[in-house]
CSV table of N, CA and C in Angstrom, one decimal:
chain,number,residue,atom,x,y,z
A,2,LEU,N,-20.1,-170.6,40.4
A,2,LEU,CA,-19.9,-170.5,41.9
A,2,LEU,C,-21.1,-171.1,42.6
A,3,GLY,N,-22.0,-171.7,41.9
A,3,GLY,CA,-23.1,-172.4,42.6
A,3,GLY,C,-24.2,-171.5,43.1
A,4,VAL,N,-24.2,-170.2,42.7
A,4,VAL,CA,-25.3,-169.3,43.2
A,4,VAL,C,-26.6,-169.6,42.4
A,5,PRO,N,-27.7,-169.9,43.0
A,5,PRO,CA,-28.9,-170.2,42.3
A,5,PRO,C,-29.3,-169.0,41.4
A,6,PHE,N,-29.9,-169.4,40.2
A,6,PHE,CA,-30.3,-168.4,39.3
A,6,PHE,C,-31.3,-167.4,39.9
A,7,GLU,N,-32.3,-167.8,40.7
A,7,GLU,CA,-33.2,-167.0,41.3
A,7,GLU,C,-32.6,-165.9,42.2
A,8,ASN,N,-31.5,-166.3,42.9
A,8,ASN,CA,-30.8,-165.4,43.8
A,8,ASN,C,-30.1,-164.3,42.9
A,9,ILE,N,-29.5,-164.7,41.8
A,9,ILE,CA,-28.8,-163.8,40.9
A,9,ILE,C,-29.9,-162.8,40.4
A,10,LYS,N,-31.0,-163.4,39.9
A,10,LYS,CA,-32.1,-162.5,39.3
A,10,LYS,C,-32.6,-161.5,40.4
A,11,ASP,N,-32.8,-162.0,41.6
A,11,ASP,CA,-33.3,-161.1,42.6
A,11,ASP,C,-32.3,-160.0,42.9
A,12,GLY,N,-31.0,-160.4,43.0
A,12,GLY,CA,-29.9,-159.4,43.3
A,12,GLY,C,-29.8,-158.3,42.2
A,13,LEU,N,-29.9,-158.7,41.0
A,13,LEU,CA,-29.8,-157.8,39.9
A,13,LEU,C,-31.1,-156.9,39.8
A,14,ALA,N,-32.2,-157.4,40.1
A,14,ALA,CA,-33.5,-156.7,40.1
A,14,ALA,C,-33.4,-155.5,41.1
A,15,ASN,N,-32.7,-155.7,42.2
A,15,ASN,CA,-32.7,-154.7,43.2
A,15,ASN,C,-31.4,-153.9,43.3
A,16,VAL,N,-30.5,-154.1,42.4
A,16,VAL,CA,-29.2,-153.3,42.4
A,16,VAL,C,-29.5,-151.9,42.1
A,17,LYS,N,-28.7,-151.0,42.8
A,17,LYS,CA,-28.8,-149.6,42.5
A,17,LYS,C,-27.4,-149.1,42.4
A,18,VAL,N,-27.2,-148.2,41.5
A,18,VAL,CA,-25.9,-147.5,41.3
A,18,VAL,C,-26.0,-146.1,41.6
A,19,ALA,N,-25.2,-145.6,42.6
A,19,ALA,CA,-25.3,-144.2,43.0
A,19,ALA,C,-25.2,-143.3,41.8
A,20,GLY,N,-26.2,-142.4,41.7
A,20,GLY,CA,-26.1,-141.4,40.7
A,20,GLY,C,-26.7,-141.8,39.3
A,21,ARG,N,-27.1,-143.0,39.2
A,21,ARG,CA,-27.7,-143.5,38.0
A,21,ARG,C,-29.1,-143.9,38.2
A,22,MET,N,-30.0,-143.1,37.5
A,22,MET,CA,-31.4,-143.4,37.6
A,22,MET,C,-31.9,-143.5,39.0
A,23,GLU,N,-31.5,-142.7,39.9
A,23,GLU,CA,-31.9,-142.7,41.3
A,23,GLU,C,-33.3,-142.1,41.3
A,24,LEU,N,-34.3,-142.8,41.7
A,24,LEU,CA,-35.7,-142.3,41.8
A,24,LEU,C,-36.0,-141.9,43.2
A,25,TYR,N,-36.4,-140.7,43.4
A,25,TYR,CA,-36.9,-140.1,44.6
A,25,TYR,C,-38.4,-139.9,44.5
A,26,THR,N,-39.2,-140.6,45.2
A,26,THR,CA,-40.6,-140.6,45.1
A,26,THR,C,-41.3,-140.0,46.3
A,27,MET,N,-42.4,-139.5,46.2
A,27,MET,CA,-43.2,-139.0,47.3
A,27,MET,C,-44.4,-139.9,47.5
A,28,PRO,N,-44.9,-140.0,48.7
A,28,PRO,CA,-46.1,-140.9,48.9
A,28,PRO,C,-47.3,-140.5,48.0
A,29,HIS,N,-47.5,-139.2,47.8
A,29,HIS,CA,-48.7,-138.7,47.0
A,29,HIS,C,-48.4,-138.8,45.5
A,30,LYS,N,-47.2,-139.1,45.1
A,30,LYS,CA,-46.8,-139.2,43.7
A,30,LYS,C,-47.1,-138.1,42.8
A,31,HIS,N,-47.2,-136.9,43.3
A,31,HIS,CA,-47.5,-135.7,42.5
A,31,HIS,C,-46.2,-135.1,41.9
A,32,VAL,N,-45.1,-135.3,42.6
A,32,VAL,CA,-43.8,-134.9,42.1
A,32,VAL,C,-42.7,-135.9,42.5
A,33,ASP,N,-42.0,-136.4,41.5
A,33,ASP,CA,-40.9,-137.3,41.7
A,33,ASP,C,-39.7,-136.8,41.0
A,34,VAL,N,-38.5,-137.2,41.4
A,34,VAL,CA,-37.3,-136.8,40.8
A,34,VAL,C,-36.4,-138.0,40.4
A,35,ILE,N,-35.9,-137.9,39.2
A,35,ILE,CA,-34.8,-138.9,38.8
A,35,ILE,C,-33.5,-138.1,38.8
A,36,VAL,N,-32.6,-138.6,39.6
A,36,VAL,CA,-31.2,-138.0,39.5
A,36,VAL,C,-30.3,-138.9,38.7
A,37,ASP,N,-29.7,-138.4,37.7
A,37,ASP,CA,-28.9,-139.2,36.8
A,37,ASP,C,-27.7,-138.5,36.3
A,38,TYR,N,-26.6,-139.2,36.1
A,38,TYR,CA,-25.4,-138.5,35.6
A,38,TYR,C,-25.4,-138.3,34.1
A,39,ALA,N,-26.6,-138.5,33.5
A,39,ALA,CA,-26.7,-138.3,32.0
A,39,ALA,C,-26.1,-137.0,31.6
A,40,HIS,N,-25.2,-137.0,30.6
A,40,HIS,CA,-24.5,-135.8,30.2
A,40,HIS,C,-24.1,-135.8,28.7
A,41,ASN,N,-24.6,-136.8,28.0
A,41,ASN,CA,-24.3,-136.8,26.5
A,41,ASN,C,-25.5,-137.2,25.8
A,42,LYS,N,-25.4,-137.2,24.5
A,42,LYS,CA,-26.6,-137.4,23.6
A,42,LYS,C,-27.2,-138.8,23.9
A,43,LEU,N,-26.4,-139.9,23.9
A,43,LEU,CA,-27.0,-141.2,24.1
A,43,LEU,C,-27.7,-141.3,25.5
A,44,SER,N,-27.0,-140.9,26.5
A,44,SER,CA,-27.6,-141.0,27.9
A,44,SER,C,-28.9,-140.2,28.0
A,45,PHE,N,-28.9,-139.0,27.3
A,45,PHE,CA,-30.1,-138.2,27.4
A,45,PHE,C,-31.3,-138.8,26.6
A,46,GLU,N,-31.0,-139.4,25.4
A,46,GLU,CA,-32.0,-140.1,24.6
A,46,GLU,C,-32.6,-141.2,25.5
A,47,LYS,N,-31.7,-142.0,26.1
A,47,LYS,CA,-32.2,-143.2,26.9
A,47,LYS,C,-33.0,-142.7,28.1
A,48,LEU,N,-32.5,-141.7,28.8
A,48,LEU,CA,-33.2,-141.2,29.9
A,48,LEU,C,-34.6,-140.7,29.6
A,49,PHE,N,-34.7,-139.9,28.5
A,49,PHE,CA,-36.0,-139.3,28.2
A,49,PHE,C,-37.0,-140.4,27.6
A,50,SER,N,-36.4,-141.3,26.8
A,50,SER,CA,-37.3,-142.4,26.3
A,50,SER,C,-37.8,-143.3,27.4
A,51,SER,N,-37.0,-143.7,28.3
A,51,SER,CA,-37.4,-144.6,29.4
A,51,SER,C,-38.4,-143.8,30.3
A,52,THR,N,-38.2,-142.6,30.5
A,52,THR,CA,-39.1,-141.8,31.4
A,52,THR,C,-40.5,-141.7,30.7
A,53,LYS,N,-40.5,-141.4,29.4
A,53,LYS,CA,-41.8,-141.3,28.7
A,53,LYS,C,-42.5,-142.6,28.7
A,54,GLU,N,-41.8,-143.7,28.7
A,54,GLU,CA,-42.4,-145.1,28.7
A,54,GLU,C,-42.9,-145.4,30.1
A,55,GLU,N,-42.1,-145.1,31.1
A,55,GLU,CA,-42.5,-145.5,32.4
A,55,GLU,C,-43.5,-144.6,33.1
A,56,TYR,N,-43.5,-143.3,32.7
A,56,TYR,CA,-44.3,-142.3,33.2
A,56,TYR,C,-45.1,-141.5,32.1
A,57,PRO,N,-45.9,-142.2,31.4
A,57,PRO,CA,-46.5,-141.6,30.2
A,57,PRO,C,-47.5,-140.5,30.5
A,58,ASP,N,-48.0,-140.4,31.7
A,58,ASP,CA,-49.0,-139.3,32.0
A,58,ASP,C,-48.4,-138.2,32.8
A,59,ARG,N,-47.1,-138.1,32.9
A,59,ARG,CA,-46.4,-137.1,33.7
A,59,ARG,C,-45.9,-135.9,32.9
A,60,ARG,N,-45.9,-134.8,33.5
A,60,ARG,CA,-45.2,-133.6,33.0
A,60,ARG,C,-43.7,-134.0,33.1
A,61,ILE,N,-42.9,-133.6,32.2
A,61,ILE,CA,-41.4,-133.8,32.3
A,61,ILE,C,-40.7,-132.5,32.4
A,62,VAL,N,-40.0,-132.3,33.5
A,62,VAL,CA,-39.2,-131.1,33.7
A,62,VAL,C,-37.7,-131.6,33.7
A,63,ALA,N,-36.9,-130.9,32.9
A,63,ALA,CA,-35.5,-131.2,32.8
A,63,ALA,C,-34.6,-130.1,33.5
A,64,ILE,N,-33.6,-130.5,34.2
A,64,ILE,CA,-32.7,-129.6,34.8
A,64,ILE,C,-31.3,-130.1,34.4
A,65,PHE,N,-30.5,-129.3,33.7
A,65,PHE,CA,-29.2,-129.7,33.3
A,65,PHE,C,-28.4,-128.5,32.8
A,66,GLY,N,-27.1,-128.8,32.6
A,66,GLY,CA,-26.2,-127.8,32.0
A,66,GLY,C,-25.1,-128.5,31.2
A,67,CYS,N,-24.1,-127.8,30.8
A,67,CYS,CA,-23.0,-128.4,30.1
A,67,CYS,C,-21.7,-127.8,30.6
A,68,PRO,N,-20.6,-128.5,30.5
A,68,PRO,CA,-19.3,-128.0,31.0
A,68,PRO,C,-18.8,-126.9,30.0
A,69,GLY,N,-18.0,-126.1,30.6
A,69,GLY,CA,-17.4,-125.0,29.8
A,69,GLY,C,-16.2,-125.4,28.9
A,70,LYS,N,-16.1,-124.8,27.8
A,70,LYS,CA,-15.0,-124.9,26.9
A,70,LYS,C,-14.7,-126.3,26.4
A,71,LYS,N,-15.7,-127.2,26.4
A,71,LYS,CA,-15.4,-128.6,25.9
A,71,LYS,C,-16.7,-129.2,25.4
A,72,ALA,N,-16.6,-130.2,24.6
A,72,ALA,CA,-17.8,-130.9,24.1
A,72,ALA,C,-18.9,-130.0,23.6
A,73,LEU,N,-18.6,-129.0,22.8
A,73,LEU,CA,-19.5,-128.0,22.4
A,73,LEU,C,-20.7,-128.5,21.7
A,74,LEU,N,-20.6,-129.6,20.9
A,74,LEU,CA,-21.7,-130.2,20.2
A,74,LEU,C,-22.7,-130.7,21.2
A,75,ARG,N,-22.3,-131.1,22.4
A,75,ARG,CA,-23.2,-131.6,23.4
A,75,ARG,C,-24.3,-130.6,23.7
A,76,ARG,N,-24.0,-129.3,23.7
A,76,ARG,CA,-24.9,-128.3,24.0
A,76,ARG,C,-26.1,-128.4,23.1
A,77,LYS,N,-25.8,-128.6,21.8
A,77,LYS,CA,-26.9,-128.7,20.8
A,77,LYS,C,-27.7,-130.0,21.0
A,78,ASP,N,-27.0,-131.1,21.2
A,78,ASP,CA,-27.6,-132.4,21.4
A,78,ASP,C,-28.6,-132.3,22.6
A,79,LEU,N,-28.0,-131.9,23.8
A,79,LEU,CA,-28.8,-131.9,25.0
A,79,LEU,C,-30.0,-130.9,25.0
A,80,GLY,N,-29.7,-129.7,24.4
A,80,GLY,CA,-30.7,-128.7,24.3
A,80,GLY,C,-31.8,-129.1,23.4
A,81,THR,N,-31.5,-129.8,22.3
A,81,THR,CA,-32.5,-130.3,21.4
A,81,THR,C,-33.4,-131.4,22.0
A,82,ILE,N,-32.7,-132.4,22.6
A,82,ILE,CA,-33.4,-133.5,23.2
A,82,ILE,C,-34.3,-133.0,24.4
A,83,ALA,N,-33.8,-132.1,25.2
A,83,ALA,CA,-34.6,-131.6,26.3
A,83,ALA,C,-35.8,-130.7,25.8
A,84,GLY,N,-35.5,-129.9,24.8
A,84,GLY,CA,-36.6,-129.1,24.2
A,84,GLY,C,-37.7,-129.9,23.6
A,85,GLN,N,-37.3,-131.0,22.9
A,85,GLN,CA,-38.3,-131.8,22.3
A,85,GLN,C,-39.1,-132.6,23.2
A,86,ASN,N,-38.6,-133.0,24.4
A,86,ASN,CA,-39.2,-133.9,25.3
A,86,ASN,C,-39.7,-133.4,26.6
A,87,SER,N,-39.5,-132.1,26.9
A,87,SER,CA,-39.8,-131.6,28.2
A,87,SER,C,-40.9,-130.6,28.2
A,88,ASP,N,-41.7,-130.6,29.3
A,88,ASP,CA,-42.7,-129.5,29.4
A,88,ASP,C,-42.1,-128.2,29.9
A,89,PHE,N,-41.0,-128.4,30.6
A,89,PHE,CA,-40.2,-127.2,31.1
A,89,PHE,C,-38.7,-127.6,31.2
A,90,VAL,N,-37.8,-126.7,30.9
A,90,VAL,CA,-36.4,-126.9,31.0
A,90,VAL,C,-35.7,-125.8,31.8
A,91,TYR,N,-34.9,-126.3,32.8
A,91,TYR,CA,-34.0,-125.3,33.5
A,91,TYR,C,-32.6,-125.6,33.0
A,92,ILE,N,-31.9,-124.5,32.7
A,92,ILE,CA,-30.5,-124.6,32.2
A,92,ILE,C,-29.7,-124.0,33.4
A,93,VAL,N,-28.8,-124.9,33.9
A,93,VAL,CA,-28.0,-124.5,35.1
A,93,VAL,C,-26.5,-124.7,34.9
A,94,ALA,N,-25.8,-124.3,35.9
A,94,ALA,CA,-24.3,-124.4,35.9
A,94,ALA,C,-24.0,-125.9,36.0
A,95,GLU,N,-23.0,-126.3,35.3
A,95,GLU,CA,-22.5,-127.7,35.4
A,95,GLU,C,-21.0,-127.7,35.0
A,96,ASP,N,-20.1,-127.4,35.9
A,96,ASP,CA,-18.7,-127.3,35.7
A,96,ASP,C,-18.3,-126.4,34.6
A,97,PRO,N,-18.7,-125.1,34.7
A,97,PRO,CA,-18.5,-124.1,33.7
A,97,PRO,C,-17.0,-123.8,33.4
A,98,GLY,N,-16.1,-124.1,34.4
A,98,GLY,CA,-14.7,-123.8,34.2
A,98,GLY,C,-14.5,-122.3,34.0
A,99,ALA,N,-13.7,-122.0,33.0
A,99,ALA,CA,-13.4,-120.6,32.7
A,99,ALA,C,-14.4,-119.9,31.8
A,100,GLU,N,-15.4,-120.6,31.4
A,100,GLU,CA,-16.4,-120.0,30.5
A,100,GLU,C,-17.6,-119.4,31.3
A,101,PRO,N,-18.1,-118.2,31.1
A,101,PRO,CA,-19.2,-117.7,31.8
A,101,PRO,C,-20.4,-118.6,31.7
A,102,VAL,N,-21.1,-118.9,32.8
A,102,VAL,CA,-22.3,-119.8,32.8
A,102,VAL,C,-23.3,-119.2,31.9
A,103,ILE,N,-23.5,-117.9,31.9
A,103,ILE,CA,-24.6,-117.3,31.0
A,103,ILE,C,-24.3,-117.6,29.5
A,104,ASP,N,-23.0,-117.6,29.1
A,104,ASP,CA,-22.7,-117.9,27.7
A,104,ASP,C,-23.1,-119.4,27.4
A,105,ILE,N,-22.7,-120.3,28.3
A,105,ILE,CA,-23.0,-121.7,28.1
A,105,ILE,C,-24.6,-121.9,28.0
A,106,SER,N,-25.3,-121.3,29.0
A,106,SER,CA,-26.7,-121.4,29.1
A,106,SER,C,-27.4,-120.8,27.8
A,107,ASN,N,-27.0,-119.7,27.4
A,107,ASN,CA,-27.5,-119.1,26.2
A,107,ASN,C,-27.3,-120.0,24.9
A,108,ASP,N,-26.1,-120.6,24.9
A,108,ASP,CA,-25.8,-121.5,23.8
A,108,ASP,C,-26.8,-122.7,23.8
A,109,ILE,N,-27.0,-123.3,25.0
A,109,ILE,CA,-28.0,-124.4,25.1
A,109,ILE,C,-29.4,-123.9,24.7
A,110,ALA,N,-29.7,-122.8,25.3
A,110,ALA,CA,-31.1,-122.2,25.1
A,110,ALA,C,-31.5,-122.0,23.6
A,111,GLN,N,-30.5,-121.7,22.8
A,111,GLN,CA,-30.9,-121.5,21.4
A,111,GLN,C,-31.4,-122.8,20.8
A,112,TYR,N,-31.1,-124.0,21.3
A,112,TYR,CA,-31.6,-125.2,20.8
A,112,TYR,C,-32.9,-125.6,21.5
A,113,VAL,N,-33.0,-125.3,22.8
A,113,VAL,CA,-34.2,-125.6,23.5
A,113,VAL,C,-35.3,-124.8,22.9
A,114,LYS,N,-35.1,-123.5,22.7
A,114,LYS,CA,-36.2,-122.7,22.2
A,114,LYS,C,-36.7,-123.0,20.8
A,115,GLN,N,-36.0,-123.8,20.1
A,115,GLN,CA,-36.5,-124.2,18.8
A,115,GLN,C,-37.8,-125.1,19.0
A,116,TYR,N,-37.9,-125.7,20.2
A,116,TYR,CA,-39.0,-126.6,20.5
A,116,TYR,C,-40.0,-126.2,21.6
A,117,THR,N,-39.5,-125.3,22.4
A,117,THR,CA,-40.4,-124.8,23.5
A,117,THR,C,-39.9,-123.4,24.0
A,118,SER,N,-40.9,-122.7,24.5
A,118,SER,CA,-40.5,-121.4,25.1
A,118,SER,C,-40.6,-121.5,26.6
A,119,ASN,N,-40.8,-122.7,27.1
A,119,ASN,CA,-40.9,-123.0,28.5
A,119,ASN,C,-39.5,-123.4,29.1
A,120,TYR,N,-38.7,-122.4,29.3
A,120,TYR,CA,-37.4,-122.7,29.9
A,120,TYR,C,-36.9,-121.5,30.7
A,121,ALA,N,-36.0,-121.8,31.6
A,121,ALA,CA,-35.4,-120.7,32.4
A,121,ALA,C,-33.9,-120.9,32.5
A,122,LEU,N,-33.1,-119.9,32.6
A,122,LEU,CA,-31.7,-119.9,32.9
A,122,LEU,C,-31.5,-119.5,34.3
A,123,ILE,N,-31.1,-120.5,35.1
A,123,ILE,CA,-30.9,-120.3,36.6
A,123,ILE,C,-29.5,-120.9,36.9
A,124,GLU,N,-28.5,-120.1,37.2
A,124,GLU,CA,-27.2,-120.6,37.4
A,124,GLU,C,-27.1,-121.6,38.5
A,125,GLU,N,-27.7,-121.2,39.7
A,125,GLU,CA,-27.6,-122.1,40.9
A,125,GLU,C,-28.5,-123.3,40.8
A,126,ARG,N,-27.9,-124.5,40.8
A,126,ARG,CA,-28.7,-125.7,40.7
A,126,ARG,C,-29.7,-125.8,41.7
A,127,GLY,N,-29.4,-125.5,43.0
A,127,GLY,CA,-30.3,-125.6,44.1
A,127,GLY,C,-31.6,-124.8,43.9
A,128,GLU,N,-31.3,-123.6,43.4
A,128,GLU,CA,-32.5,-122.7,43.1
A,128,GLU,C,-33.4,-123.2,42.1
A,129,ALA,N,-32.8,-123.8,41.0
A,129,ALA,CA,-33.6,-124.4,40.0
A,129,ALA,C,-34.4,-125.6,40.5
A,130,ILE,N,-33.8,-126.4,41.3
A,130,ILE,CA,-34.4,-127.6,41.8
A,130,ILE,C,-35.6,-127.2,42.7
A,131,GLU,N,-35.4,-126.2,43.6
A,131,GLU,CA,-36.4,-125.8,44.4
A,131,GLU,C,-37.6,-125.2,43.6
A,132,ASP,N,-37.3,-124.4,42.6
A,132,ASP,CA,-38.3,-123.8,41.7
A,132,ASP,C,-39.1,-124.9,41.0
A,133,ALA,N,-38.4,-125.9,40.5
A,133,ALA,CA,-39.1,-127.0,39.8
A,133,ALA,C,-40.1,-127.7,40.7
A,134,VAL,N,-39.6,-128.0,42.0
A,134,VAL,CA,-40.5,-128.7,42.9
A,134,VAL,C,-41.7,-127.8,43.3
A,135,LEU,N,-41.5,-126.5,43.5
A,135,LEU,CA,-42.5,-125.6,43.9
A,135,LEU,C,-43.6,-125.4,42.8
A,136,LYS,N,-43.1,-125.3,41.6
A,136,LYS,CA,-44.0,-125.2,40.4
A,136,LYS,C,-44.8,-126.5,40.2
A,137,ALA,N,-44.1,-127.6,40.4
A,137,ALA,CA,-44.8,-128.9,40.2
A,137,ALA,C,-46.0,-129.0,41.2
A,138,GLU,N,-45.8,-128.4,42.3
A,138,GLU,CA,-46.9,-128.5,43.4
A,138,GLU,C,-48.2,-127.8,42.9
A,139,LYS,N,-48.0,-126.8,42.0
A,139,LYS,CA,-49.1,-126.0,41.5
A,139,LYS,C,-49.8,-126.6,40.2
A,140,GLU,N,-49.2,-127.6,39.7
A,140,GLU,CA,-49.7,-128.2,38.4
A,140,GLU,C,-50.8,-129.2,38.7
A,141,ASP,N,-51.7,-129.3,37.8
A,141,ASP,CA,-52.8,-130.2,37.9
A,141,ASP,C,-52.3,-131.7,37.6
A,142,LYS,N,-51.3,-131.8,36.8
A,142,LYS,CA,-50.8,-133.1,36.3
A,142,LYS,C,-49.6,-133.4,37.1
A,143,PRO,N,-49.4,-134.7,37.6
A,143,PRO,CA,-48.1,-135.1,38.2
A,143,PRO,C,-46.9,-134.8,37.4
A,144,THR,N,-45.8,-134.5,38.1
A,144,THR,CA,-44.5,-134.1,37.4
A,144,THR,C,-43.4,-135.1,37.8
A,145,ILE,N,-42.6,-135.4,36.8
A,145,ILE,CA,-41.3,-136.1,37.0
A,145,ILE,C,-40.2,-135.1,36.6
A,146,ILE,N,-39.3,-134.9,37.5
A,146,ILE,CA,-38.2,-134.0,37.3
A,146,ILE,C,-36.9,-134.8,37.0
A,147,LEU,N,-36.3,-134.5,35.8
A,147,LEU,CA,-35.1,-135.2,35.4
A,147,LEU,C,-33.9,-134.3,35.7
A,148,LEU,N,-33.2,-134.6,36.7
A,148,LEU,CA,-32.1,-133.8,37.2
A,148,LEU,C,-30.8,-134.5,36.8
A,149,THR,N,-30.1,-133.9,35.9
A,149,THR,CA,-28.9,-134.6,35.3
A,149,THR,C,-27.6,-133.9,35.4
A,150,GLY,N,-26.6,-134.7,35.2
A,150,GLY,CA,-25.2,-134.2,35.1
A,150,GLY,C,-24.3,-134.4,36.3
A,151,LYS,N,-24.8,-134.0,37.5
A,151,LYS,CA,-23.9,-134.0,38.7
A,151,LYS,C,-24.2,-135.1,39.7
A,152,GLY,N,-25.4,-135.6,39.8
A,152,GLY,CA,-25.7,-136.7,40.7
A,152,GLY,C,-25.3,-136.5,42.1
A,153,ARG,N,-24.3,-137.3,42.6
A,153,ARG,CA,-23.9,-137.2,44.0
A,153,ARG,C,-22.6,-136.4,44.1
A,154,GLU,N,-22.1,-135.7,43.0
A,154,GLU,CA,-20.9,-135.0,43.1
A,154,GLU,C,-21.1,-133.8,44.0
A,155,THR,N,-20.0,-133.4,44.8
A,155,THR,CA,-20.1,-132.3,45.7
A,155,THR,C,-19.1,-131.2,45.4
A,156,ARG,N,-18.8,-131.1,44.1
A,156,ARG,CA,-17.9,-130.0,43.7
A,156,ARG,C,-18.3,-129.6,42.2
A,157,GLN,N,-18.0,-128.3,42.0
A,157,GLN,CA,-18.2,-127.7,40.7
A,157,GLN,C,-16.9,-127.0,40.2
A,158,LYS,N,-16.6,-127.2,39.0
A,158,LYS,CA,-15.4,-126.5,38.5
A,158,LYS,C,-15.8,-125.1,38.0
A,159,TYR,N,-15.2,-124.1,38.7
A,159,TYR,CA,-15.3,-122.7,38.3
A,159,TYR,C,-13.9,-122.2,38.1
A,160,GLY,N,-13.6,-121.7,36.9
A,160,GLY,CA,-12.2,-121.3,36.6
A,160,GLY,C,-11.4,-122.5,36.6
A,161,THR,N,-10.3,-122.5,37.3
A,161,THR,CA,-9.4,-123.7,37.4
A,161,THR,C,-9.5,-124.4,38.7
A,162,GLU,N,-10.5,-124.0,39.5
A,162,GLU,CA,-10.7,-124.6,40.8
A,162,GLU,C,-12.0,-125.4,40.9
A,163,TYR,N,-11.9,-126.5,41.7
A,163,TYR,CA,-13.1,-127.2,42.0
A,163,TYR,C,-13.6,-126.7,43.4
A,164,LEU,N,-14.8,-126.2,43.4
A,164,LEU,CA,-15.4,-125.6,44.6
A,164,LEU,C,-16.4,-126.5,45.2
A,165,PRO,N,-16.5,-126.6,46.5
A,165,PRO,CA,-17.5,-127.4,47.1
A,165,PRO,C,-18.9,-126.9,46.8
A,166,CYS,N,-19.8,-127.9,46.7
A,166,CYS,CA,-21.2,-127.6,46.4
A,166,CYS,C,-22.1,-128.7,47.0
A,167,ILE,N,-23.4,-128.4,47.2
A,167,ILE,CA,-24.3,-129.4,47.6
A,167,ILE,C,-24.7,-130.3,46.4
A,168,SER,N,-24.8,-131.6,46.7
A,168,SER,CA,-25.1,-132.5,45.6
A,168,SER,C,-26.5,-132.4,45.1
A,169,ASP,N,-26.8,-132.8,43.9
A,169,ASP,CA,-28.2,-132.8,43.4
A,169,ASP,C,-29.0,-133.7,44.3
A,170,VAL,N,-28.5,-134.8,44.8
A,170,VAL,CA,-29.2,-135.7,45.7
A,170,VAL,C,-29.6,-135.0,47.0
A,171,GLU,N,-28.7,-134.3,47.6
A,171,GLU,CA,-29.0,-133.6,48.8
A,171,GLU,C,-30.1,-132.5,48.6
A,172,TYR,N,-30.0,-131.8,47.5
A,172,TYR,CA,-31.0,-130.8,47.2
A,172,TYR,C,-32.4,-131.5,47.0
A,173,THR,N,-32.4,-132.6,46.2
A,173,THR,CA,-33.6,-133.3,46.0
A,173,THR,C,-34.3,-133.7,47.2
A,174,GLU,N,-33.5,-134.4,48.1
A,174,GLU,CA,-34.0,-134.8,49.4
A,174,GLU,C,-34.6,-133.7,50.2
A,175,LYS,N,-33.9,-132.6,50.2
A,175,LYS,CA,-34.3,-131.4,51.0
A,175,LYS,C,-35.6,-130.8,50.5
A,176,PHE,N,-35.7,-130.6,49.2
A,176,PHE,CA,-36.9,-129.9,48.7
A,176,PHE,C,-38.1,-130.8,48.6
A,177,LEU,N,-37.9,-132.1,48.4
A,177,LEU,CA,-39.0,-133.0,48.4
A,177,LEU,C,-39.5,-133.2,49.8
A,178,ALA,N,-38.6,-133.2,50.8
A,178,ALA,CA,-39.1,-133.3,52.2
A,178,ALA,C,-39.9,-132.1,52.6
A,179,GLU,N,-39.5,-130.9,52.2
A,179,GLU,CA,-40.2,-129.7,52.4
A,179,GLU,C,-41.6,-129.8,51.7
A,180,TYR,N,-41.6,-130.2,50.5
A,180,TYR,CA,-42.9,-130.4,49.8
A,180,TYR,C,-43.8,-131.4,50.5
A,181,ASP,N,-43.2,-132.5,50.9
A,181,ASP,CA,-44.0,-133.5,51.6
A,181,ASP,C,-44.6,-133.0,52.9
A,182,ALA,N,-43.8,-132.2,53.7
A,182,ALA,CA,-44.2,-131.6,55.0
A,182,ALA,C,-45.4,-130.7,54.8
A,183,ARG,N,-45.5,-130.0,53.6
A,183,ARG,CA,-46.6,-129.2,53.4
A,183,ARG,C,-47.9,-129.9,53.0
A,184,HIS,N,-47.7,-131.2,52.7
A,184,HIS,CA,-48.9,-132.0,52.2
A,184,HIS,C,-49.3,-133.2,53.2
A,185,GLU,N,-48.8,-133.1,54.4
A,185,GLU,CA,-49.2,-134.2,55.3
A,185,GLU,C,-50.6,-134.0,55.8
């Protein structure tokens, strides 16, 4: 098509895909958030390995859940990877469907706690995100929060219905803005 190589290179270097590795940074760099749709073993492994490589001196906090009544092996995979690679893990609701969130969370937690006792079961994603940001504020070491699974989605499956919810991106922007306002 006659597009110069440098233009293609520049375009690809700046491309962003909504919900994929979206980085939300703060001017002071004490707490940042990566919002990603990661929801399986391969995507979790890549997310954690690239985070450790790009942010070697950061605390890593993971926030995730698993869907109800499907991909049951995923709970072991994600719980294990998060437990091995995180300084703290929040296990939250993520399309639980007809399965109680506490059952899903406890199933994941059995794998997380094989590697760390630093985890919490908090059903409401917004509550977990807020708690992670607030706790990061009190840490001596900068924190990167890995917020996975829902990205920009604005609905959660409970029972057989999809109910409206605030997206992970909206929560991230809200709580980081509040954090930033306290540090101006």
